[in-house]
Short mmCIF file of C-alpha atoms (C1' of nucleotides) in Angstrom, two decimals:
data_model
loop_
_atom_site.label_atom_id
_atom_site.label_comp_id
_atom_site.label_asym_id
_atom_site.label_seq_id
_atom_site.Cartn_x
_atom_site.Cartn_y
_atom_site.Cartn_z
CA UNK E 1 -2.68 -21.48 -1.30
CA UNK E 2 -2.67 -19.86 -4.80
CA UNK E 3 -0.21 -16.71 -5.01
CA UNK E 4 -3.44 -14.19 -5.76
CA UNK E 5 -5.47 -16.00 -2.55
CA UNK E 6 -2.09 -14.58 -0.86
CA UNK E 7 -2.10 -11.35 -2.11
CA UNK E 8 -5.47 -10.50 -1.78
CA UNK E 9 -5.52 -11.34 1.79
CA UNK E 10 -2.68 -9.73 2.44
CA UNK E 11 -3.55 -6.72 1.30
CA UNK E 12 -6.65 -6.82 2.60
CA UNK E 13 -6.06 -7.30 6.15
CA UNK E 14 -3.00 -4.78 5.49
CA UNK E 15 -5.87 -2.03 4.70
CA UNK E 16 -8.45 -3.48 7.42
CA UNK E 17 -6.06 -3.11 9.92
CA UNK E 18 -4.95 0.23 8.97
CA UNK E 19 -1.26 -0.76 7.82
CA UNK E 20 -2.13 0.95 4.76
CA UNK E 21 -3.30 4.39 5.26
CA UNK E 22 -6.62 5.52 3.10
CA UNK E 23 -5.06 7.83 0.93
CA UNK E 24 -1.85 5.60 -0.23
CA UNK E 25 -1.23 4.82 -3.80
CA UNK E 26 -0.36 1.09 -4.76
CA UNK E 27 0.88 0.26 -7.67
CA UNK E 28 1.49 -3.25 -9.44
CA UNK E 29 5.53 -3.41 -9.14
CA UNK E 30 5.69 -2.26 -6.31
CA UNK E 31 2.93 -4.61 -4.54
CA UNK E 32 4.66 -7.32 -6.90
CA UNK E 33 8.11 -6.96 -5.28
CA UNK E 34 6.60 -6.28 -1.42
CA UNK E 35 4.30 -9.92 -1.69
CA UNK E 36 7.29 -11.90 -3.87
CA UNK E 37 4.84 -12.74 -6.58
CA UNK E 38 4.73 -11.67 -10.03
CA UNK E 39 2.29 -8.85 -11.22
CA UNK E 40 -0.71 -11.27 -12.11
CA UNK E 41 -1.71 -12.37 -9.27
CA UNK E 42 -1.54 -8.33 -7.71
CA UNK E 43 -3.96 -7.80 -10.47
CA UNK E 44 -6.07 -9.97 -10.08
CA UNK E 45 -6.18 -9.21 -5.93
CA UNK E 46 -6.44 -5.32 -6.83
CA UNK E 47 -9.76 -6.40 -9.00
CA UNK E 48 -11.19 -7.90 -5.96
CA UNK E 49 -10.47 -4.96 -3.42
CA UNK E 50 -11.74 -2.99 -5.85
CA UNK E 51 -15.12 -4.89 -5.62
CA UNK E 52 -14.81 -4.98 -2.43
CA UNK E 53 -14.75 -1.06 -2.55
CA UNK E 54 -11.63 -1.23 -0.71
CA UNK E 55 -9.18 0.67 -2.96
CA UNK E 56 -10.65 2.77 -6.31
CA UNK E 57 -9.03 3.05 -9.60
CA UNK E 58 -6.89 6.27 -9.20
CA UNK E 59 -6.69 7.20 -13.25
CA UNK E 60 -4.36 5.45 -14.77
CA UNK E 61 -2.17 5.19 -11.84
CA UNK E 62 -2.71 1.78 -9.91
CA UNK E 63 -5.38 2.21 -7.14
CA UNK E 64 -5.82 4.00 -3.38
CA UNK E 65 -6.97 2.74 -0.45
CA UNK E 66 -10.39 4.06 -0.11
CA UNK E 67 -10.65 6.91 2.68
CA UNK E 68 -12.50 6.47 5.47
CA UNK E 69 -14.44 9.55 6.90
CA UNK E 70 -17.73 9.99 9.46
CA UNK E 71 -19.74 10.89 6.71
CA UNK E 72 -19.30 7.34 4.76
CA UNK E 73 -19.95 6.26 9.04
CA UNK E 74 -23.35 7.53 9.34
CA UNK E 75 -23.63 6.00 6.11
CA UNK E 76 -22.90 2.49 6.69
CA UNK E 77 -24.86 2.50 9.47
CA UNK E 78 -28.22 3.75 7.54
CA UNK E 79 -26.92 0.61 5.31
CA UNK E 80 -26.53 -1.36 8.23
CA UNK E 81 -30.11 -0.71 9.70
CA UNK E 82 -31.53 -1.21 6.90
CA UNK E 83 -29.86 -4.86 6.10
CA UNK E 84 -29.92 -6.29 10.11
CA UNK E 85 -33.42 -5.54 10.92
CA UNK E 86 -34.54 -6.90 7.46
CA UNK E 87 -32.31 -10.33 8.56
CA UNK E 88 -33.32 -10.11 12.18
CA UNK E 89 -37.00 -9.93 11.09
CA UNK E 90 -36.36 -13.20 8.64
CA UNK E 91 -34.46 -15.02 11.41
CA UNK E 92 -37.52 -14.21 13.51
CA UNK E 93 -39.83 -15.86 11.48
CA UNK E 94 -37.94 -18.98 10.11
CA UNK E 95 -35.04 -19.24 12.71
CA UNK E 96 -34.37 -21.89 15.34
CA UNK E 97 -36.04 -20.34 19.15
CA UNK E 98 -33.71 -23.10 20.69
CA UNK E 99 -30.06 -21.39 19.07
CA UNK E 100 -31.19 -17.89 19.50
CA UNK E 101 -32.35 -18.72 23.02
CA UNK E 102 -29.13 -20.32 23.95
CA UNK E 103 -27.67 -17.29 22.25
CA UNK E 104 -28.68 -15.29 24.40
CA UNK E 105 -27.79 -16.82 27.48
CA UNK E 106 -24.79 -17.05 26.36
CA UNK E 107 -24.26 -13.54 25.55
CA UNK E 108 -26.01 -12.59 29.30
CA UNK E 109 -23.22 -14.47 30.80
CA UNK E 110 -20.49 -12.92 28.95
CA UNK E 111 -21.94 -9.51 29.76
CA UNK E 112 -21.39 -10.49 33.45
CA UNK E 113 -17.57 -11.16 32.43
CA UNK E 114 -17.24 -7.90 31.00
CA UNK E 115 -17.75 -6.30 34.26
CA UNK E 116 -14.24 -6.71 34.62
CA UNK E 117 -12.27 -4.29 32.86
CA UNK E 118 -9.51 -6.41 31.59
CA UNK E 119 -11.81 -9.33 30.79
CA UNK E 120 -11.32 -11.59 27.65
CA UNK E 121 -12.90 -9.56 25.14
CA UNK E 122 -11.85 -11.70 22.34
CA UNK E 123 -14.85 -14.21 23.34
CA UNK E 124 -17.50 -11.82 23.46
CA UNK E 125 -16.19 -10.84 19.63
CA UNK E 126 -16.42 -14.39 18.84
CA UNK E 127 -20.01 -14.61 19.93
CA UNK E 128 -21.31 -11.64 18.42
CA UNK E 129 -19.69 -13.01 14.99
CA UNK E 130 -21.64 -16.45 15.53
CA UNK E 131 -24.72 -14.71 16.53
CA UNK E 132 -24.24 -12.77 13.26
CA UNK E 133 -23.76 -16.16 11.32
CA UNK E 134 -26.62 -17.53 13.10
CA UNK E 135 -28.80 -14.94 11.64
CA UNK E 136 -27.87 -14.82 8.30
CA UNK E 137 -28.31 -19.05 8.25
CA UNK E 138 -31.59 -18.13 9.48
CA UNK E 139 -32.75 -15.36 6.84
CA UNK E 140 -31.98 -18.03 4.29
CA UNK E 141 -31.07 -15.38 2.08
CA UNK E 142 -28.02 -14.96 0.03
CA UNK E 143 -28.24 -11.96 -1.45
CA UNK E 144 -29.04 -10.49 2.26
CA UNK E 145 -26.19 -12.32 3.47
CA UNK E 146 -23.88 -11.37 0.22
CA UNK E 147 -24.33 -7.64 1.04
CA UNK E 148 -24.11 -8.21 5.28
CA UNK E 149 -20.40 -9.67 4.16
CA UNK E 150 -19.42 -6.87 2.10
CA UNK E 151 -20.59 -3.85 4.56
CA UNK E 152 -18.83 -5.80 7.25
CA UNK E 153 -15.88 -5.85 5.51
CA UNK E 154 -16.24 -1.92 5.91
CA UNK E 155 -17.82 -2.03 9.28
CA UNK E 156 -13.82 -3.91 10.06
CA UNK E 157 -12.27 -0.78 9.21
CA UNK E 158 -13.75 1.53 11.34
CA UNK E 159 -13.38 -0.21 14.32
CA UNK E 160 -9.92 0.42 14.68
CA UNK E 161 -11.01 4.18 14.78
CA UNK E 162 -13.22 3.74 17.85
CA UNK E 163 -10.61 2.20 20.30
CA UNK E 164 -11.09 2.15 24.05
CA UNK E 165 -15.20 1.99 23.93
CA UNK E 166 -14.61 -1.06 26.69
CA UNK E 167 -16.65 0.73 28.82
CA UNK E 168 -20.01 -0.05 25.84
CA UNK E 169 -19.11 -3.86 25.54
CA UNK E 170 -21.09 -4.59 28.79
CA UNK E 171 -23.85 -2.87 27.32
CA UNK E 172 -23.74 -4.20 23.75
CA UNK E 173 -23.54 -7.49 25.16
CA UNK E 174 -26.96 -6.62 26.85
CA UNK E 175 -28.40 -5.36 23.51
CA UNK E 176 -27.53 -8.09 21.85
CA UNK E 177 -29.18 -10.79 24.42
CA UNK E 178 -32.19 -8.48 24.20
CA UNK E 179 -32.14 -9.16 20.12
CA UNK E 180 -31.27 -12.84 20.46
CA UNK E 181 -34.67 -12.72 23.07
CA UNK E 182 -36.97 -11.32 20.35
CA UNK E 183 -35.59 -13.14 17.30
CA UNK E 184 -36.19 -16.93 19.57
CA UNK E 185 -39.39 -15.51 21.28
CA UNK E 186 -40.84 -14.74 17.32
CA UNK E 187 -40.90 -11.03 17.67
CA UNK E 188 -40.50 -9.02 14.10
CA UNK E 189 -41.36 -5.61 15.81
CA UNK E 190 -39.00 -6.08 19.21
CA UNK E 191 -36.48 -7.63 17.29
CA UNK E 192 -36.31 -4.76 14.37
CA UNK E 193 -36.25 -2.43 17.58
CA UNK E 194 -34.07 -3.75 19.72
CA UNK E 195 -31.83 -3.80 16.76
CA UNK E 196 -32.23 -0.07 15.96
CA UNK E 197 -31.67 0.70 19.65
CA UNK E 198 -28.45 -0.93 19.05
CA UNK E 199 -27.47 0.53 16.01
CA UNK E 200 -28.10 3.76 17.19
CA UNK E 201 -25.85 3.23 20.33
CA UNK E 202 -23.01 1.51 18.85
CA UNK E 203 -23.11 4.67 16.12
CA UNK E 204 -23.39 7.35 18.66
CA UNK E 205 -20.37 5.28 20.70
CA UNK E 206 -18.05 5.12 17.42
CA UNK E 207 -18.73 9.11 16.59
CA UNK E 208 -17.56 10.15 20.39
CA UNK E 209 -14.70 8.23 20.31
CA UNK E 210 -13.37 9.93 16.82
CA UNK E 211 -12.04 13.03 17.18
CA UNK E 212 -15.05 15.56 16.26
CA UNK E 213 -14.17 16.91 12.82
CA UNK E 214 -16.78 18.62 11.25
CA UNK E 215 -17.91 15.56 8.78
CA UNK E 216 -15.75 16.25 5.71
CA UNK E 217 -12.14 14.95 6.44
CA UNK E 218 -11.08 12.60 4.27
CA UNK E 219 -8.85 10.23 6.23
CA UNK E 220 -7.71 9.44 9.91
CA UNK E 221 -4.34 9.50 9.21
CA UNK K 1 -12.01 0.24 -25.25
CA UNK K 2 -9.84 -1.99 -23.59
CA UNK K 3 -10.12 -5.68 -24.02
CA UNK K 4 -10.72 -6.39 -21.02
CA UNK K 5 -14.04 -4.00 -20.27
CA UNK K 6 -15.34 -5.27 -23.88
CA UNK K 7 -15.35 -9.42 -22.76
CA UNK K 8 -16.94 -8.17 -19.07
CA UNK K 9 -19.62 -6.19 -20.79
CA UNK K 10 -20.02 -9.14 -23.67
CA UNK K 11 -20.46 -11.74 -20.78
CA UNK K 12 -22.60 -9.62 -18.47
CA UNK K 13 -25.07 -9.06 -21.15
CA UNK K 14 -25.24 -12.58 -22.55
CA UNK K 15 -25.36 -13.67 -18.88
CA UNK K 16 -28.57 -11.30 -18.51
CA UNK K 17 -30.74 -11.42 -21.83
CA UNK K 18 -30.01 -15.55 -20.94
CA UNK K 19 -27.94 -15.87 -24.47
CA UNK K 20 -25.96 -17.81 -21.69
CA UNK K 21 -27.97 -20.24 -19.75
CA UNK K 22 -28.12 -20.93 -16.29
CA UNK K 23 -25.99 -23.67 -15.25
CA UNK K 24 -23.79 -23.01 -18.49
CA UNK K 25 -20.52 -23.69 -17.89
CA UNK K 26 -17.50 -20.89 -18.98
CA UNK K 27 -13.80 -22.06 -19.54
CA UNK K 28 -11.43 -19.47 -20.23
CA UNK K 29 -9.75 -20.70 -23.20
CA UNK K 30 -13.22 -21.28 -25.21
CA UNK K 31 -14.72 -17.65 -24.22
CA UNK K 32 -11.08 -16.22 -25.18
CA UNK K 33 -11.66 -17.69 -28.81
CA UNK K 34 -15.13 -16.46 -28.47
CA UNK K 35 -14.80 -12.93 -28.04
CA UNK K 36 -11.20 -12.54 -29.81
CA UNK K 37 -9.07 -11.61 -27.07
CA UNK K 38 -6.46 -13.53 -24.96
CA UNK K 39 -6.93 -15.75 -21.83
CA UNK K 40 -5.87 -12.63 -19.91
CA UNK K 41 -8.42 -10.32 -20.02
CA UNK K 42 -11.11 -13.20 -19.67
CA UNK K 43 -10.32 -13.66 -16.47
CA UNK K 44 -10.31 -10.17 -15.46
CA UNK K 45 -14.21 -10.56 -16.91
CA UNK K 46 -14.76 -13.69 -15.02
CA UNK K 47 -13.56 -12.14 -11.87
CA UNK K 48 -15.49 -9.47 -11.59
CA UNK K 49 -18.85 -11.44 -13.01
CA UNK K 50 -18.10 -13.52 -9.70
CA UNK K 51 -17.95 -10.47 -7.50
CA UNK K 52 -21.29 -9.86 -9.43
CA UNK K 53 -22.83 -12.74 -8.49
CA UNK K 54 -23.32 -13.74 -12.01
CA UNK K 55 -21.28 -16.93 -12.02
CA UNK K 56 -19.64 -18.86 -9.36
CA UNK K 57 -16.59 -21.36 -9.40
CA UNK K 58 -16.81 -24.40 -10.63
CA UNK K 59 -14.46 -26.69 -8.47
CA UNK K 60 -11.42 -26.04 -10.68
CA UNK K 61 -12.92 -26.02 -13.88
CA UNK K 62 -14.00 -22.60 -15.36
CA UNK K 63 -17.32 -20.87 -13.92
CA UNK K 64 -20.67 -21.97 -14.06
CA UNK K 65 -23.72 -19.17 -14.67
CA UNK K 66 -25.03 -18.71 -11.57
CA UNK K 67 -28.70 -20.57 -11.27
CA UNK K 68 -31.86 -17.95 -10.87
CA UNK K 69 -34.92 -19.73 -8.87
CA UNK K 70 -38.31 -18.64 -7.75
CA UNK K 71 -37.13 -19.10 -4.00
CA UNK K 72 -34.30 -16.66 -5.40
CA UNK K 73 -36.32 -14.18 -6.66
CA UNK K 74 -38.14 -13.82 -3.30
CA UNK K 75 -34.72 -13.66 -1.20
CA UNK K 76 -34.27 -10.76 -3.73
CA UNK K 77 -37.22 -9.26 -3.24
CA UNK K 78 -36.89 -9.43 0.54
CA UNK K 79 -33.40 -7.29 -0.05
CA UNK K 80 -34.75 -4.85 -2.30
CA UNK K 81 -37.75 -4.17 -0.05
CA UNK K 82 -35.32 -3.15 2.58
CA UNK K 83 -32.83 -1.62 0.47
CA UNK K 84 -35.21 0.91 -1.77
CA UNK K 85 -37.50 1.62 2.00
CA UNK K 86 -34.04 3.10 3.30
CA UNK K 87 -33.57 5.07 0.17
CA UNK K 88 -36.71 6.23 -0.21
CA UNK K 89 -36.76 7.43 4.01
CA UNK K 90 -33.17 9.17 2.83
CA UNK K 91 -34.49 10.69 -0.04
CA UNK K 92 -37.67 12.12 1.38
CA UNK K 93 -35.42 14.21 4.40
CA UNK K 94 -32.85 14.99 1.70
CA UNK K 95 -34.48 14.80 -1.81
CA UNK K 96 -34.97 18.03 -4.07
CA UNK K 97 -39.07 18.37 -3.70
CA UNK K 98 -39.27 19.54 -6.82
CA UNK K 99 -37.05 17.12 -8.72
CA UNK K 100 -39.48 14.30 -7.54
CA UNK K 101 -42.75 16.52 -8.28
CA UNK K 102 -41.38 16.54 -11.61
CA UNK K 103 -40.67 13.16 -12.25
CA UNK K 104 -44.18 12.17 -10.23
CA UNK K 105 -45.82 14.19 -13.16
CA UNK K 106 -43.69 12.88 -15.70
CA UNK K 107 -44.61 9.26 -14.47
CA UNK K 108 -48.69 10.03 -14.57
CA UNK K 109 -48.29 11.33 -18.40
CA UNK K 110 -45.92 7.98 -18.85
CA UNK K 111 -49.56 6.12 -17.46
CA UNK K 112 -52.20 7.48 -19.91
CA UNK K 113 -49.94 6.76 -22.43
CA UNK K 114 -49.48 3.36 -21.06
CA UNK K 115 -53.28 2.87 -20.95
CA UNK K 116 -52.78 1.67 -25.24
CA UNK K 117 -51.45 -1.76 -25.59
CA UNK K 118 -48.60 -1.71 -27.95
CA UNK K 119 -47.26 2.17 -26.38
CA UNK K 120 -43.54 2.62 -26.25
CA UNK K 121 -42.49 1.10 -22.99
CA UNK K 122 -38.75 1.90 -23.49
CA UNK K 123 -39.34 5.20 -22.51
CA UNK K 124 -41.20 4.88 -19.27
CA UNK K 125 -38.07 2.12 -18.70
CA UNK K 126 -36.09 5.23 -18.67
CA UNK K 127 -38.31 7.04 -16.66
CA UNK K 128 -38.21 4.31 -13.77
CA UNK K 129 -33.90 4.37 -14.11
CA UNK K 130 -34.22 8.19 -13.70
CA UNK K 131 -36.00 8.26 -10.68
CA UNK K 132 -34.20 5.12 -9.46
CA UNK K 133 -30.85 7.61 -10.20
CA UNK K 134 -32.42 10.38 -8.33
CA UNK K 135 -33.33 8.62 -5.40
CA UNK K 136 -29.69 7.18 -5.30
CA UNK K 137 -28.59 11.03 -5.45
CA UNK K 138 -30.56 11.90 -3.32
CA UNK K 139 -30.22 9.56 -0.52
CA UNK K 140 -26.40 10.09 -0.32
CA UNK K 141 -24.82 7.15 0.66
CA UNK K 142 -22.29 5.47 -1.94
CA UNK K 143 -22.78 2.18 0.38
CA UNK K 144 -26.30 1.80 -0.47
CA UNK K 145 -26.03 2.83 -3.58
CA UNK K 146 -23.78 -0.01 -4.26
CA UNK K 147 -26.59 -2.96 -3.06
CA UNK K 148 -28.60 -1.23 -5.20
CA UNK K 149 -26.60 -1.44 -8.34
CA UNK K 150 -25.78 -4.93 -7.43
CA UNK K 151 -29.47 -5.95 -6.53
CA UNK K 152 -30.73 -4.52 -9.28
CA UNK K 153 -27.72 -6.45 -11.82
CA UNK K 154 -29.95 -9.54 -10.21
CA UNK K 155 -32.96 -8.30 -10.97
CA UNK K 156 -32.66 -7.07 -14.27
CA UNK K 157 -31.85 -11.46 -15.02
CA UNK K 158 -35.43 -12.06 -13.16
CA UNK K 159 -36.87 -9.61 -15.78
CA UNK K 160 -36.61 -11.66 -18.51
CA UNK K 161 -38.38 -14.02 -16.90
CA UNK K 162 -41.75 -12.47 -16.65
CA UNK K 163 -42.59 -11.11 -19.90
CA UNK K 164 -46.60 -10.26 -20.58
CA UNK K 165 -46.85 -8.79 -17.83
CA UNK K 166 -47.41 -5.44 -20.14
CA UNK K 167 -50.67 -5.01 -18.76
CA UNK K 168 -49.32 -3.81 -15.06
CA UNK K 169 -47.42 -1.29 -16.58
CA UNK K 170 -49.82 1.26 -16.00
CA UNK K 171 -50.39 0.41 -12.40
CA UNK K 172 -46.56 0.02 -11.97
CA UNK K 173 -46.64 3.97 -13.23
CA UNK K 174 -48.98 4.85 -10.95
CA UNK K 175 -47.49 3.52 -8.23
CA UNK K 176 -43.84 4.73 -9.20
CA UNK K 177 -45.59 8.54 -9.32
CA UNK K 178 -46.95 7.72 -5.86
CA UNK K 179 -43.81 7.20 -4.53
CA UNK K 180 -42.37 9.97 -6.16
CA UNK K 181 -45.36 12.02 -4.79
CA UNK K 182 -45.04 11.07 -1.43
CA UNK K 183 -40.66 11.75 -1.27
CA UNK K 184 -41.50 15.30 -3.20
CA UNK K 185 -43.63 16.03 -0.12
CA UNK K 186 -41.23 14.85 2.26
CA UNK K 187 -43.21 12.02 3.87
CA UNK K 188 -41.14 9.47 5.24
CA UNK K 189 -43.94 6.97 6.00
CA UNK K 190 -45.78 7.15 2.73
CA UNK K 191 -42.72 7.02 0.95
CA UNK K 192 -41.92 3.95 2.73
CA UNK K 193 -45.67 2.53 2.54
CA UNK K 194 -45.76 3.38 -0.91
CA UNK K 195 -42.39 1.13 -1.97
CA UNK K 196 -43.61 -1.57 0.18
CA UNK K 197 -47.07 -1.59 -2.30
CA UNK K 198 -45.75 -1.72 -4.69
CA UNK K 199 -43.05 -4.19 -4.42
CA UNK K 200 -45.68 -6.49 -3.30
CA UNK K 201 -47.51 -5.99 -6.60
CA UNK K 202 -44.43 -6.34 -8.21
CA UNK K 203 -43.13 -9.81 -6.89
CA UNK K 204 -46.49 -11.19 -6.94
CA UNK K 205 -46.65 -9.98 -10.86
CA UNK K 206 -43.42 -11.85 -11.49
CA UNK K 207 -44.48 -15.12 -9.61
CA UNK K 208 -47.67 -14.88 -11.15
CA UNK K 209 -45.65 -15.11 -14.81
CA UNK K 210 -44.08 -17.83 -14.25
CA UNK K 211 -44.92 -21.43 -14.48
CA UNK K 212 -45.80 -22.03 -11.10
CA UNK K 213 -42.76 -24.63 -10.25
CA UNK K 214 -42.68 -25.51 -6.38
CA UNK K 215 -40.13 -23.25 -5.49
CA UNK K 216 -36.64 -25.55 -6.26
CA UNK K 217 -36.24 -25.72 -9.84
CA UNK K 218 -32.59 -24.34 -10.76
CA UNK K 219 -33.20 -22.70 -13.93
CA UNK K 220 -35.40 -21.62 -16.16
CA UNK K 221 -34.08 -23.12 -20.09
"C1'" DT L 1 -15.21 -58.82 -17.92
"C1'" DG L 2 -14.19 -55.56 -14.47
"C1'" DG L 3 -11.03 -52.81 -11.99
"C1'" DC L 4 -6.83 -50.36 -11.45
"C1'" DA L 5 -2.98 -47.85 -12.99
"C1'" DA L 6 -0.35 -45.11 -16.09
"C1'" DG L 7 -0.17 -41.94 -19.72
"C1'" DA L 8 -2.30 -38.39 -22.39
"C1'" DT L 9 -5.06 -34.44 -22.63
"C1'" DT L 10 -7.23 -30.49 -21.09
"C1'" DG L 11 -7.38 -26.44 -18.29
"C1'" DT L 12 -5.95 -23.29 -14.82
"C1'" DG L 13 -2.13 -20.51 -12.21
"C1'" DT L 14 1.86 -17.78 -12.74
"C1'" DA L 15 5.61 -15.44 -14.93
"C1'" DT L 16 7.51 -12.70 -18.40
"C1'" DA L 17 7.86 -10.08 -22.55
"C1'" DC L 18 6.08 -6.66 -25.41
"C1'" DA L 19 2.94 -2.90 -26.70
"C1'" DA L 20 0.14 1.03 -25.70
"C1'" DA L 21 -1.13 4.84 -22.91
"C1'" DA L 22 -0.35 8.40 -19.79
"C1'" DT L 23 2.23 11.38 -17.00
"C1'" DT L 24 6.12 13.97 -16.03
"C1'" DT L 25 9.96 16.48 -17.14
"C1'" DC L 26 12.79 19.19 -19.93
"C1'" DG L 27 13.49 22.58 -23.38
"C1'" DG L 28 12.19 26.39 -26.13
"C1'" DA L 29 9.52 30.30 -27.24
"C1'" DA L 30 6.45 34.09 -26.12
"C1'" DT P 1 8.94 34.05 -15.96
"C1'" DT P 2 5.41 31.30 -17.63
"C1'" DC P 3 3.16 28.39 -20.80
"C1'" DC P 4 3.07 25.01 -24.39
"C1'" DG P 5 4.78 20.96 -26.63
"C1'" DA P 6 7.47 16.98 -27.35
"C1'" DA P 7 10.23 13.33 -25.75
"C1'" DA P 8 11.34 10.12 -22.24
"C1'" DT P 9 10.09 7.32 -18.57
"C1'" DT P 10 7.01 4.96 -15.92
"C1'" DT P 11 3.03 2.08 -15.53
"C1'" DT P 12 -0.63 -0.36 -17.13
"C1'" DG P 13 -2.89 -3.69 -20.65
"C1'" DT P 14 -2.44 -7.82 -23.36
"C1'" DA P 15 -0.39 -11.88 -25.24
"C1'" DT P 16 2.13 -15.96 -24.81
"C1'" DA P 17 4.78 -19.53 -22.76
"C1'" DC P 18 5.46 -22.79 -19.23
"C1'" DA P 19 4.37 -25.55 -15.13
"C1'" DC P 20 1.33 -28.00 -12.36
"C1'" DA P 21 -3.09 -30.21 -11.30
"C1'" DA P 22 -7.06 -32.79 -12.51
"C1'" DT P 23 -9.56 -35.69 -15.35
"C1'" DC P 24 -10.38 -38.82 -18.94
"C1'" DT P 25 -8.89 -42.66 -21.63
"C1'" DT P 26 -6.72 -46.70 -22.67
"C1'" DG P 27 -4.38 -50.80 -21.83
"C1'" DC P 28 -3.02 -54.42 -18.86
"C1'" DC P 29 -3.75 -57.69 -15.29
"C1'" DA P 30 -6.59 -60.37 -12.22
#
DNA sequence: TGGCAAGATTGTGTATACAAAATTTCGGAA
DNA sequence: TTCCGAAATTTTGTATACACAATCTTGCCA
């Protein structure tokens, strides 16, 4: 794998998984000596976080890890409505009934797993991702599917803030059946609205599990 | 400026006034001799023109422009109606009423004066990128800001491709001061209704311009 | 004459050196 | 004591050199 590949990855999961708080400063040296490669490549992976929206130029002195607050929360998720019922309302129309039906049957069994407190959630995850994949092969739509990616990249980060939700999976798992339902049986409207019901649970589970702060802090660290 | 800004900015805008051809392929040596500057900074440019969307990798040789299509266009389209209905819902509950009753007036003048042929159409341009701006203020959310600015990178490419189309200008106005009208008053609905009207018009406008081609051609040169 | 292999050529990936810019710190003066 | 300015240091921006990979060409052999 090319050195930058290496970097970029690295310091991408590094910040997805919160090993790099929002706030720190990275420079090129230092990143340079930390990865073993030589400053190109760090460029060149600092260029694409910054795309990514990741990190942001701090002036003239290397870049930060972007912060993370509930106000840029309740925005990804108006972001996030907005781009999923669009897709699940393309998958509806062009998709394949037969995948999105055996989606969710799939995803009804696994709820019935979840019952269990200290089931395998790492398979549920797994679906949910291919259900995601399904539907963006479905929307045929790359620049739909471009901008999914990139607010999921985002969507990664927060997670870790809402730890020990367990309790929703068994309901997501439901919600999401009830989309895979309405995307196979055809159904724009049940589909869009299934989705927002979702949306609007999964949001409303993310902001009780942070801390309440009134909106404005700028990190969780 | 540094070199590096002045080779992105020089390849963006060949890329988008199509001084660069779809399919053209990009080395780095031969654009470094091009635009004066070292192999470094040209692949700064190229990297961030792929996190644009504007060229991809060719396997291991250089980037190719990326290809625009009329199925493209429509995927587009399909984003943008999603991504400028959210805005417009965000700006209507947040907007400053009377920044949009402004620019709704501002956009009726723009359509008398439209009404003559050969009118100044640069500065109803202008008009349209100020409300687009405003909206983006006003909606609040740096996420979908972002798929806007990169949507609309796309779109401004598709532009060139349906000129005389000078005679929907005025409509376009009218319908840009309806929309304006309808977030000035706060109406989330209209707003919405109002974008969806006229994106319609819009697309079918640009589809109408071009040779009708059944949907797969690659590029346009 | 056709196919395969080896060398040459072209182009990218990475490192390093040098230059330019900016920030910080230190010193002096008000 | 505080503020302003200049120098020094740190850090980025750019160029260049080198190494490796891929591809094209050419020549030899079947």
């Amino acid at each position: 794998m090319r050195a930058s590949e290496r970097a970029y990855q690295f310091l991408r999961s590094d910040i997805i998984e919160w090993h790099l708080e929002p706030g720190t400063t990275l420079n090129e040296v230092e990143q340079a000596e930390r990865l073993g490669v030589s400053r190109t490549p760090v460029r060149e992976a600092f260029s694409r976080l910054m795309s990514d929206g990741l990190v942001e130029p701090s002036c003239g002195r290397g870049v930060i890890v972007t912060p993370v607050s509930v106000t840029n929360v309740r925005a990804m998720f108006e972001l996030r409505t907005a781009l999923e019922t669009q897709a699940a309302a393309l998958a509806a129309v062009k998709g394949d009934p037969e995948a999105f039906d055996a989606l969710a049957h799939r995803l009804e069994e696994a709820a019935v797993f979840l019952v269990d407190d200290d089931a395998d959630r790492s398979s549920y995850y797994l679906l949910v991702e291919e259900m995601d994949a399904e539907i963006d092969r479905a929307a045929q739509n790359t620049y739909l599917a471009q901008a999914q990616r990139q607010l999921r990249t985002h969507l990664g980060r927060v997670r870790k803030l809402s730890k020990g939700n367990e309790g929703r999976l068994m309901a997501a798992a439901h919600e999401h059946a009830a989309i895979a339902r309405a995307i196979a049986e055809g159904d724009v409207e049940l589909a869009q609205a299934a989705i927002r019901v979702h949306l609007s649970n999964a949001l409303k589970a993310i902001l009780d599990a942070v801390p309440d702060q009134e909106g404005e802090r700028e990190s969780a660290a």
